[in-house]
Amino acid sequence: MTALVWIQREFRIDYLPALQSALAQADRVIVAYFHDPVYSQGEAASVWLAQAIESLQRDLTKRRGSACLWILEGDFESHFRSLLQEYSVHKVHYSFQVGHPFFEMQQKAQRVCETLEVGLEPHFSEFWFEPGEVLNKKGEPYAVFTPFYRNLQTRLDELVPLEKTRTDLKKLLPVASDDWTACESLNRLSRQPWAIEMMANWEVGESAAWQKFLSFVDGKLQDYEMQRDFPAQDATSALSVYLNFGHLPSRMLVFEFRAISQDNDLQALLSWQRQLAWREFARLLLWFFPYTEEMPFQRRFVDFAWEGVDQRTHIWQRGRTGIPIVDAGMRELWHSGYMHNRVRMVVASFLTKNLNQHWLIGKQWFDDTLLDADPANNAMGWQWVAGCGVDAAPYYRLFNPLRQSQQFDPDGDYIRRWVPELAALPNSAIHAPWQYPEECRAVGVELGKDYPLPVVDLEKSRLRHLERVESLKSVGLEGI
Ligand SMILES: Cc1cc2nc3c(=O)[nH]c(=O)nc-3n(C[C@H](O)[C@H](O)[C@H](O)COP(=O)(O)OP(=O)(O)OC[C@H]3O[C@@H](n4cnc5c(N)ncnc54)[C@H](O)[C@@H]3O)c2cc1C
């Protein structure tokens, strides 16, 4: 009997139940990745994807002796169907994924399997618990994080660890055609100069992910709680992209925490685990409310008068708004494919509240430019900031970019790194150069020429936002 392990976004060998159960149940196992341009991801994430595919191919080759990740480029449905037919596959094993494009592909796979009478076995290995296992007292999904997390913590003893994949991979079928050993279109993208520059400081793959996790625990974790909000500090784990590409199974980190908690500061571990639980929360939200990828969770925002793409969108995207902390974040994103969490909140609030642009515009830009672009985290993050999601920041509260900048980048180090034309300004002036024309002149910065004047007046735009949301006060909070 032949089984297919369908890899969507789980680029690892160990702790992969789809592979584990295929090896246990079948005589021959095909491991395949289908690359259909119709279902492609954003550009930055596609560059990571190219390297993730390569690294899995390399790791499997090392363990099996020959290339055995089958890579099929083109129309997903027809490749999927012909592979099942040609190799008389009796069962498909896969890890369930939420969000676009995974929902659509999973639906297609289900239809094909039904038609061909092939078994289909989903695994919920990318979650901590299966959707529906952690519900509130009314048996409903949580829409507020804190009670969700409180309940989750009491359930952690019930969490089932994922098994390490057995070492014998002899059942894996080597790739049938040399054309199927690499993904050429993605490789072409990852050879672009901008992509090479973006990836210069990253190492992709399963073992790199574990090393990064362990060195985070040994080093930065101790100060994580104190430092994590300061973008100039390299204080967070930078593991989001490894988690999203499945190099590192989030569930296993909970077990790692237990194993290492004796030698580590428990408070620090719990603080990081709490952040990881936000990821879990986002995944469950998209499972229960799939429309939230495109629509606000709160009904009262459906007709909200956000504006569409215009010149200001481009200015924001390229980090030319004239608000240094916003520009630093947007330039960090453009050059490195990453942005610090605190700054993500600031730039998102600026776009949706000061510029009144639709949160979907920002979400799409993040989808395209973030290495860690993730349907669940991105939708939740944008809706949270815009005020229209679950557990959202109150719609009437704006992040004041100046105050955020002074508080979390007090010495202006982050701004100086990403907005070098302001580097010579004193700390007092760097957060709001337009308020310090003398200081700017003194260091040769001509506002409006060397660095833009603000695209919007912060105070006036704050008041306009408050006027716009006034009408929402009388409308209920519930989801659609
Ligand atoms: C507008 C907006 C958009 C975002 N888009 C994405 C996205 O597309 N992909 C993505 O992975 N994260 C997104 N986030 C969440 C968060 O910014 C990143 O996960 C985090 O910055 C990644 O850095 P890190 O790995 O060093 O995080 P750490 O601080 O080390 O946190 C550990 C892990 O916890 C999870 N996590 C931390 N904060 C959050 C959060 N607020 N929501 C969900 N999970 C979290 C991540 O998996 C992260 O890797 C977004 C946040 C906002 C405000």
Coordinates of N, CA and C and ligand atoms in Angstrom, one line a residue, residues 216 224 228 236-241 243-244 272 275-276 278-279 282 338-341 344-345 348 366-367 370 372-374 377-378 380-382 385, ligand 1:
F216 N 18.3 31.0 22.2 CA 17.4 32.1 22.8 C 17.2 31.7 24.3
Y224 N 13.9 38.8 28.5 CA 12.8 38.9 27.5 C 11.7 39.9 28.0
R228 N 11.5 43.1 25.8 CA 10.9 42.7 24.5 C 10.2 43.8 23.7
T236 N 14.0 39.7 21.3 CA 13.0 38.7 21.2 C 13.6 37.5 20.4
S237 N 12.8 36.4 20.3 CA 13.4 35.2 19.8 C 13.6 35.2 18.3
A238 N 12.9 36.0 17.5 CA 12.9 35.9 16.0 C 12.6 34.5 15.5
L239 N 11.7 33.8 16.2 CA 11.4 32.5 15.8 C 10.1 32.4 15.0
S240 N 9.4 33.5 14.8 CA 8.1 33.5 14.2 C 8.1 32.8 12.8
V241 N 9.1 33.1 12.0 CA 9.2 32.5 10.7 C 9.4 31.0 10.7
L243 N 8.4 29.1 13.1 CA 7.2 28.5 13.6 C 6.2 28.4 12.4
N244 N 6.1 29.5 11.7 CA 5.1 29.5 10.6 C 5.5 28.5 9.5
W272 N 7.3 34.2 27.8 CA 7.5 33.9 26.4 C 6.4 32.9 25.9
Q275 N 3.3 34.6 24.9 CA 3.3 35.2 23.6 C 3.0 34.1 22.6
L276 N 3.6 32.9 22.8 CA 3.4 31.8 21.9 C 1.9 31.4 21.9
W278 N -0.5 33.4 22.1 CA -1.3 34.3 21.2 C -1.3 33.7 19.8
R279 N -0.3 33.1 19.4 CA -0.2 32.4 18.1 C -1.3 31.3 18.0
A282 N -4.7 32.9 17.7 CA -5.0 33.4 16.3 C -5.4 32.2 15.4
Y338 N 11.3 41.7 8.2 CA 10.9 41.5 9.6 C 10.6 42.9 10.1
M339 N 9.7 42.9 11.2 CA 9.5 44.2 11.9 C 9.2 43.8 13.3
H340 N 9.8 44.6 14.2 CA 9.6 44.3 15.7 C 8.1 44.5 16.0
N341 N 7.6 43.6 17.0 CA 6.2 43.6 17.3 C 5.7 45.0 17.7
R344 N 5.3 47.1 14.8 CA 4.1 46.6 13.9 C 2.8 47.3 14.4
M345 N 2.7 47.4 15.7 CA 1.5 48.0 16.3 C 1.4 49.5 16.0
A348 N 0.8 50.1 12.2 CA -0.6 49.7 11.9 C -1.6 50.7 12.4
F366 N 1.8 43.6 4.5 CA 2.6 42.7 5.4 C 2.7 41.3 4.8
D367 N 1.5 40.9 4.3 CA 1.5 39.5 3.6 C 2.6 39.4 2.6
L370 N 6.5 40.5 4.7 CA 7.0 39.8 5.9 C 7.5 38.4 5.6
D372 N 7.7 36.3 7.9 CA 6.8 35.5 8.8 C 5.3 35.7 8.5
A373 N 5.0 36.2 7.3 CA 3.6 36.5 7.0 C 2.8 35.2 7.3
D374 N 1.7 35.4 8.0 CA 0.9 34.3 8.5 C -0.5 34.7 8.5
N377 N -2.0 35.1 12.3 CA -1.4 36.2 13.1 C -1.6 37.5 12.5
N378 N -1.5 37.5 11.1 CA -1.5 38.8 10.5 C -2.9 39.4 10.5
M380 N -5.3 38.7 12.7 CA -5.6 39.0 14.1 C -4.9 40.3 14.5
G381 N -3.6 40.4 14.1 CA -2.8 41.6 14.5 C -3.4 42.9 13.9
W382 N -3.7 42.9 12.6 CA -4.3 44.1 12.0 C -5.6 44.4 12.6
V385 N -5.3 46.0 16.1 CA -4.9 47.4 16.1 C -6.0 48.3 15.6
Ligands
LIG1 C1 -0.3 44.3 12.7 C2 0.4 43.1 13.1 C3 0.7 42.1 12.2 C4 1.3 40.9 12.5 N1 1.6 39.9 11.6 C5 2.2 38.8 11.9 C6 2.4 37.8 10.9 O1 2.1 37.9 9.8 N2 3.1 36.7 11.3 C7 3.5 36.4 12.6 O2 4.1 35.4 12.9 N3 3.2 37.4 13.6 C8 2.6 38.5 13.3 N4 2.4 39.5 14.2 C9 2.7 39.1 15.6 C10 4.1 39.5 16.2 O3 4.4 40.8 15.8 C11 5.2 38.6 15.6 O4 4.8 37.2 15.8 C12 6.5 38.8 16.4 O5 6.9 40.1 16.3 C13 7.6 37.8 15.9 O6 8.8 38.1 16.5 P1 9.5 37.1 17.5 O7 9.4 35.7 16.9 O8 10.8 37.6 17.9 O9 8.5 37.1 18.7 P2 8.6 36.7 20.3 O10 8.4 37.9 21.1 O11 9.9 36.0 20.5 O12 7.4 35.8 20.5 C14 7.4 34.3 20.4 C15 6.4 33.9 19.4 O13 5.1 34.1 19.9 C16 4.2 34.4 18.8 N5 3.7 35.8 19.0 C17 4.3 36.8 19.6 N6 3.5 37.9 19.6 C18 2.4 37.5 18.9 C19 1.2 38.2 18.6 N7 1.0 39.5 18.9 N8 0.3 37.5 17.9 C20 0.5 36.2 17.5 N9 1.6 35.6 17.8 C21 2.5 36.2 18.5 C22 5.1 34.3 17.5 O14 4.9 33.1 16.9 C23 6.5 34.5 18.0 O15 7.5 34.0 17.2 C24 1.7 40.7 13.9 C25 1.5 41.7 14.8 C26 0.9 42.9 14.5 C27 0.6 43.9 15.5

